[in-house]
mmCIF file of C-alpha atoms in Angstrom:
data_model
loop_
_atom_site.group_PDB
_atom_site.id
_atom_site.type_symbol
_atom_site.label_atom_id
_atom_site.label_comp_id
_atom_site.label_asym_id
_atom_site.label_seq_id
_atom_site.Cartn_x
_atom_site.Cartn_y
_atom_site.Cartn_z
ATOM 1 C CA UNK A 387 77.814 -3.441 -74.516
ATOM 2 C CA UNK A 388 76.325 -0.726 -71.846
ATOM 3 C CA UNK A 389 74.589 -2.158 -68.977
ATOM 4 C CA UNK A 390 70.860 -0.583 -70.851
ATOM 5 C CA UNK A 391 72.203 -2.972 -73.661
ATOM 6 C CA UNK A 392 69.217 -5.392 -74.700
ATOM 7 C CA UNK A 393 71.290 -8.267 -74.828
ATOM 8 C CA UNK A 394 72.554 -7.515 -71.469
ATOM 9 C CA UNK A 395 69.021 -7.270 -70.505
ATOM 10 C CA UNK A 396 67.613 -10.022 -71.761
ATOM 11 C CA UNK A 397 70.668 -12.081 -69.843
ATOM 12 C CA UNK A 398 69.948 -10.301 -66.747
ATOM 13 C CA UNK A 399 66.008 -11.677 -66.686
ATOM 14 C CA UNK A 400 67.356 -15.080 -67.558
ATOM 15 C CA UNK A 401 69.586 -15.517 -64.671
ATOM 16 C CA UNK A 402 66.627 -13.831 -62.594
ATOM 17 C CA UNK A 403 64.684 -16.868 -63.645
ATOM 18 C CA UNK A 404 67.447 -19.494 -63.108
ATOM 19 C CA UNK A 405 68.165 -20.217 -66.977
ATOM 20 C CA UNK A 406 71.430 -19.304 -67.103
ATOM 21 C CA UNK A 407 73.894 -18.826 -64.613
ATOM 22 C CA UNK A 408 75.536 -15.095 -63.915
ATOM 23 C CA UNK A 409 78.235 -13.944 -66.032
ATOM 24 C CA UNK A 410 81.624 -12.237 -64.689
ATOM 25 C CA UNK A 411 81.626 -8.730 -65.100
ATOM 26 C CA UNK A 412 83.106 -7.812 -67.834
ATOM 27 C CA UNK A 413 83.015 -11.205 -69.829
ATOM 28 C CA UNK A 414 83.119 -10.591 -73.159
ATOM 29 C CA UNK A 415 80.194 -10.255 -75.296
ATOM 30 C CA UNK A 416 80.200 -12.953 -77.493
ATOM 31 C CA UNK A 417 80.200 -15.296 -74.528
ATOM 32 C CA UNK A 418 76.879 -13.551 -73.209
ATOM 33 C CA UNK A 419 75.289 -14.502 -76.910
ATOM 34 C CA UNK A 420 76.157 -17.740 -76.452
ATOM 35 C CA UNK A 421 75.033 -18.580 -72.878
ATOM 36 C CA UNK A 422 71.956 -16.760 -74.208
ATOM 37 C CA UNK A 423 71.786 -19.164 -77.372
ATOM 38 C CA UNK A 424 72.454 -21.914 -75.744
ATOM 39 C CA UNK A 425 69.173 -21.616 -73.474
ATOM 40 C CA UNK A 426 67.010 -20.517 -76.551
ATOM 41 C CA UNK A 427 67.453 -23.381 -78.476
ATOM 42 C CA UNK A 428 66.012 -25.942 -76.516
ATOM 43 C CA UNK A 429 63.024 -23.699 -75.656
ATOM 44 C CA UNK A 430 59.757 -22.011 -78.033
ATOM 45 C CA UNK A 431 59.821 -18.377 -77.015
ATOM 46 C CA UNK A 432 58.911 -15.155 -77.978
ATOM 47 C CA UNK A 433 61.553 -12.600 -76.839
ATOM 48 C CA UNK A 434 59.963 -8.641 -76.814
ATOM 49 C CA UNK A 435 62.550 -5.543 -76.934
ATOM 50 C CA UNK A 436 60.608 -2.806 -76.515
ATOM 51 C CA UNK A 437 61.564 1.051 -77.381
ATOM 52 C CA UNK A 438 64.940 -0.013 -79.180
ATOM 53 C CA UNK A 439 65.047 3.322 -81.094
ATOM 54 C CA UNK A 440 66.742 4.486 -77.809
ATOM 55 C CA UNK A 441 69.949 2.517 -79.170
ATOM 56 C CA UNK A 442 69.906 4.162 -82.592
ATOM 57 C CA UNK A 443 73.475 4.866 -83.495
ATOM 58 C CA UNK A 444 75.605 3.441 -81.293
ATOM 59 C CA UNK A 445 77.606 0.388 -80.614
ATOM 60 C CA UNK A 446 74.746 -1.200 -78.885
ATOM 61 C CA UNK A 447 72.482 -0.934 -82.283
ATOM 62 C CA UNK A 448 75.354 -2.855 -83.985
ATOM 63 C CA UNK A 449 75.475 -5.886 -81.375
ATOM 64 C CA UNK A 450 71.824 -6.013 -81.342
ATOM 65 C CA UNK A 451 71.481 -6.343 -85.293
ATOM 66 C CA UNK A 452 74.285 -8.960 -84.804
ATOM 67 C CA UNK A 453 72.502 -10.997 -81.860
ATOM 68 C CA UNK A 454 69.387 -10.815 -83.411
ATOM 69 C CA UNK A 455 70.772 -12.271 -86.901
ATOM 70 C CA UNK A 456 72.148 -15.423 -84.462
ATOM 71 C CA UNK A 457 68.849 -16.099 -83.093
ATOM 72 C CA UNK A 458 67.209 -16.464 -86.238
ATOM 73 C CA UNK A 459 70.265 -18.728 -87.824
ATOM 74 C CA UNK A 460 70.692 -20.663 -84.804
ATOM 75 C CA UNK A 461 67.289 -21.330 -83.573
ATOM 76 C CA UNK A 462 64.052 -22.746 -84.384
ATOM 77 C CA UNK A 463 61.369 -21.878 -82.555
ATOM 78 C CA UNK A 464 61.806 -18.241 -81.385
ATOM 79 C CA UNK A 465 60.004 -15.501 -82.334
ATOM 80 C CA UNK A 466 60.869 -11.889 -81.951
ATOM 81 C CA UNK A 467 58.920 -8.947 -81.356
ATOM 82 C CA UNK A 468 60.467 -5.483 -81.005
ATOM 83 C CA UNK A 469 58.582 -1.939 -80.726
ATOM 84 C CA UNK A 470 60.348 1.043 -82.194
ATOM 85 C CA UNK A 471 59.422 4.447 -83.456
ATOM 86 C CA UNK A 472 61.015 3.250 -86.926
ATOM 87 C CA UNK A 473 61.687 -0.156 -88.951
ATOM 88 C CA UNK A 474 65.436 -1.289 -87.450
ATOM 89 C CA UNK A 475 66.241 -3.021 -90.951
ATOM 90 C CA UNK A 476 66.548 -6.182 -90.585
ATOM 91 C CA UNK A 477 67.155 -7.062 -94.064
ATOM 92 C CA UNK A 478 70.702 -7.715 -94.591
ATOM 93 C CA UNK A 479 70.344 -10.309 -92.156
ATOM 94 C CA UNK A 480 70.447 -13.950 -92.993
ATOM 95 C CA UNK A 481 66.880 -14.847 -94.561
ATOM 96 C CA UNK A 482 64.956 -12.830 -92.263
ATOM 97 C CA UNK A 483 62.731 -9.748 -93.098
ATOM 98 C CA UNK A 484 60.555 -7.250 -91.106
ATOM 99 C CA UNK A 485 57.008 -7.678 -91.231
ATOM 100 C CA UNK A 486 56.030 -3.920 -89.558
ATOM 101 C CA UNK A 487 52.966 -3.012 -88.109
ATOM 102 C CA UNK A 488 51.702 0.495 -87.170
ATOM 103 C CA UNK A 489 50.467 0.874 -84.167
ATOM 104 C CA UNK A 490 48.244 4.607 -82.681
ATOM 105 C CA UNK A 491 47.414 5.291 -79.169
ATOM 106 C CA UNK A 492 45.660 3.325 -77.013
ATOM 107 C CA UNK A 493 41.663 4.195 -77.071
ATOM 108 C CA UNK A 494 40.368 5.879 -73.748
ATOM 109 C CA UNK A 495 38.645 2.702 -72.468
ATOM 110 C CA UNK A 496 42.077 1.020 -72.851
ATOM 111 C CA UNK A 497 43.914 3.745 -71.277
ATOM 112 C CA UNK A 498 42.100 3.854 -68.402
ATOM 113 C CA UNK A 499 41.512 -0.073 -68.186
ATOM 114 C CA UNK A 500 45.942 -0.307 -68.248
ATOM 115 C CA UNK A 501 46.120 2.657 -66.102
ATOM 116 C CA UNK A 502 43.824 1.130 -63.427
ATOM 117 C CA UNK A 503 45.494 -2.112 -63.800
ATOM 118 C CA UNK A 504 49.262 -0.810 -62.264
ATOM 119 C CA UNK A 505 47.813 2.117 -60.274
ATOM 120 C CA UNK A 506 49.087 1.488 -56.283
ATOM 121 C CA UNK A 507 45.274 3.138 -55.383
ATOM 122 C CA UNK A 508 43.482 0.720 -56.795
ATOM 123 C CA UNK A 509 42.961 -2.625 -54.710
ATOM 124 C CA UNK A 510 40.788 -5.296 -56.251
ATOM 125 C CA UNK A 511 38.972 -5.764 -59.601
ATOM 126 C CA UNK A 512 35.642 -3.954 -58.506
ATOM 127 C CA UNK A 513 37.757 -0.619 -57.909
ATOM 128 C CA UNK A 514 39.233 -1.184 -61.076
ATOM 129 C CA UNK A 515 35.636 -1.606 -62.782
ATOM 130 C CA UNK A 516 34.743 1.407 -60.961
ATOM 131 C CA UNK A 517 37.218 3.804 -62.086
ATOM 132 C CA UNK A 518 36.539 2.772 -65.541
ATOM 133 C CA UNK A 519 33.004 3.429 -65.633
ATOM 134 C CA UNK A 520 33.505 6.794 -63.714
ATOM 135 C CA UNK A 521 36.274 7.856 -66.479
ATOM 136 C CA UNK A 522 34.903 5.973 -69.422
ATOM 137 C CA UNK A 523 31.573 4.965 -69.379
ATOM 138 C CA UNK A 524 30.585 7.579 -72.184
ATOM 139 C CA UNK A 525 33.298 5.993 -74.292
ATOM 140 C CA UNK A 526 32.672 2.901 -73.981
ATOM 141 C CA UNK A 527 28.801 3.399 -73.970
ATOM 142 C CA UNK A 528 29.505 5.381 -77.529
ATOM 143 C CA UNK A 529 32.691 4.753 -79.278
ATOM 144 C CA UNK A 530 32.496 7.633 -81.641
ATOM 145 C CA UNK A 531 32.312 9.750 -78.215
ATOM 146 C CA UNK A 532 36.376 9.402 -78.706
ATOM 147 C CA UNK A 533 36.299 12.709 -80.144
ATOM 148 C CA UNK A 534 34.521 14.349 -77.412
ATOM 149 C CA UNK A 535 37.143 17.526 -76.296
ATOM 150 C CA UNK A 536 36.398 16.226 -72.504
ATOM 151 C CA UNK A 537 37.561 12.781 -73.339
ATOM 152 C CA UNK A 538 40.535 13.698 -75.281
ATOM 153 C CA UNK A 539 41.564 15.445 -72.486
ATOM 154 C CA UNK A 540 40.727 12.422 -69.604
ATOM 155 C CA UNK A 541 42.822 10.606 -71.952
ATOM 156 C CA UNK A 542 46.202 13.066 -71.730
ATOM 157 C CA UNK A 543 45.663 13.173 -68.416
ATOM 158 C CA UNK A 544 46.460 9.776 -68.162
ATOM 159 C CA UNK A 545 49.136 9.459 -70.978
ATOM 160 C CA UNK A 546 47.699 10.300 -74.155
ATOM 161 C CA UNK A 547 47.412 6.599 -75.146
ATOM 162 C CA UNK A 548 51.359 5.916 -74.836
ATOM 163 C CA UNK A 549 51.559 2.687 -72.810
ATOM 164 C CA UNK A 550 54.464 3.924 -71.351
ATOM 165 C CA UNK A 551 53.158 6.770 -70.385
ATOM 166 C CA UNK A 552 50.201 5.329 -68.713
ATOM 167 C CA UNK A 553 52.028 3.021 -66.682
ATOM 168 C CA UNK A 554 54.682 5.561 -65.236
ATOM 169 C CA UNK A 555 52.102 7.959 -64.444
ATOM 170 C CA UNK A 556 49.935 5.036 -62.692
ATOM 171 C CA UNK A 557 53.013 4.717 -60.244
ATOM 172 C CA UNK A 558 53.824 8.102 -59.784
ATOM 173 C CA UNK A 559 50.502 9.714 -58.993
ATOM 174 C CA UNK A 560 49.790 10.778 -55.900
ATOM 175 C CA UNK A 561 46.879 10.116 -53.167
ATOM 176 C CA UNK A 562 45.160 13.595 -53.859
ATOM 177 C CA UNK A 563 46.296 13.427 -57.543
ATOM 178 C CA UNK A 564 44.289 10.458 -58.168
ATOM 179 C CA UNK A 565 41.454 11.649 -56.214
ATOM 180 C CA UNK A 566 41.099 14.598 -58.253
ATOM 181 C CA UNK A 567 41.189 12.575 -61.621
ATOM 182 C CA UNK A 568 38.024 10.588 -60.204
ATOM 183 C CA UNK A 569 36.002 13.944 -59.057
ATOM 184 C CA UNK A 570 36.960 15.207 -62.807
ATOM 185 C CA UNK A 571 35.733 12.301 -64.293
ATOM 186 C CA UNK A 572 32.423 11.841 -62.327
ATOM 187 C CA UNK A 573 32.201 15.860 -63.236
ATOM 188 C CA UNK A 574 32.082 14.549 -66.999
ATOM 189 C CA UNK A 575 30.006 11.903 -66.538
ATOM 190 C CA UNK A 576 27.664 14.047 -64.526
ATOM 191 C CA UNK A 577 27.807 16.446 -67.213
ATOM 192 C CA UNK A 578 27.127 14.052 -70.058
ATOM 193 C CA UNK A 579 23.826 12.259 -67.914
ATOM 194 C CA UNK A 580 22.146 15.871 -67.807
ATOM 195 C CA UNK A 581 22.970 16.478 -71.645
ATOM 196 C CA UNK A 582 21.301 12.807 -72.431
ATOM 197 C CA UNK A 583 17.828 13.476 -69.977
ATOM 198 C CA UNK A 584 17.722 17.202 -72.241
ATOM 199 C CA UNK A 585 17.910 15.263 -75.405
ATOM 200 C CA UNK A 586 15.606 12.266 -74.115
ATOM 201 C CA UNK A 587 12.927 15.238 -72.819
ATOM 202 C CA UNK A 588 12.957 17.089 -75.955
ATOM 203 C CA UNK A 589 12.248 13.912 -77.741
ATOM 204 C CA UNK A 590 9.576 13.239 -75.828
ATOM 205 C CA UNK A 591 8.083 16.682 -76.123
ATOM 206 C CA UNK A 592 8.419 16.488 -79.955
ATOM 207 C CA UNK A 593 6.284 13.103 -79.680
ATOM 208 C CA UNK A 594 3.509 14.348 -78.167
#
């Protein structure tokens, strides 16, 4: 198995939390499943393996249909959870089925709320708060505002919804990157505040 191998992975993060003790390199791989085992069955967990469409195809795939068909023979009380673009058939294995659920992007509020949560430029909950009312208050405010062009837009800028997305780009923005987000999104919100007093005024105008 390559070292981007989720079994290797999930080994790694095991001996990073004193479970299991660190392998020789180049043990073999059935020993790795079994150290791996071995821990799982005295605990309840839920094990996550996210984005394993990147394995498609290779030898990898085939040791990771394998090691997931000994965790659900061997244990009791773990539960998987795995993210890919497609189902990873999981039928031929013994008794176990895939119960699939479709998943869309991630909602603006959301978006920002995950984006806000790993950016580096944000330092305490009320900054957080901040940034989503300055980027999403309209949204939130007015869920069917989702479809507003401006808002679609605020949300590519800050991953289109992919999780993934979101959190790289948290990390990787820069100082006078972010900065510029904000001023575009208090431009919006700006923008959206005059529209509303219009709207209100007219109203009024057509009451009396």
């Amino acid at each position: 198995a390559g070292k981007s191998s989720p079994i290797i992975s999930l080994h790694d993060q095991l001996v990073s939390a004193g479970k299991v003790k660190a392998i020789i390199k180049d043990t073999d791989l059935d020993e790795t499943i079994k150290e791996i085992l071995a821990y799982l069955k005295q605990t309840k967990s839920l094990l996550v393996f996210d984005k394993t469409e990147t394995h498609d195809e290779t030898a990898d795939a085939q040791d990771f249909h394998f090691f997931l068909g000994q965790i659900f023979e061997r244990t009791k009380d773990v539960h998987v959870l795995i993210t890919s673009h497609q189902s990873i058939g999981l039928s031929p294995l013994l008794n176990v089925g895939e119960s699939v659920y479709k998943l869309g992007p991630l909602n603006l509020k959301n978006t920002v709320k995950l984006f806000a949560f790993h950016c580096p430029h944000l330092h305490s909950a009320r900054e957080r708060k901040a940034l989503l009312e300055e980027l999403a208050s309209h949204a939130v405010m007015n869920p069917l505002a989702e479809d507003d062009e401006d808002l679609e837009k605020m949300k590519s800028m800050l991953g289109g919804g992919v999780p993934a997305k979101t959190f790289a780009l948290a990390y990787e923005i820069t100082a006078d990157e972010f900065e510029a987000l904000k001023s575009k999104g208090k431009e919006h919100q700006d923008g959206k505040e005059q529209v509303d007093a219009k709207e209100e005024d007219g109203i009024d105008s057509s009451a009396s």
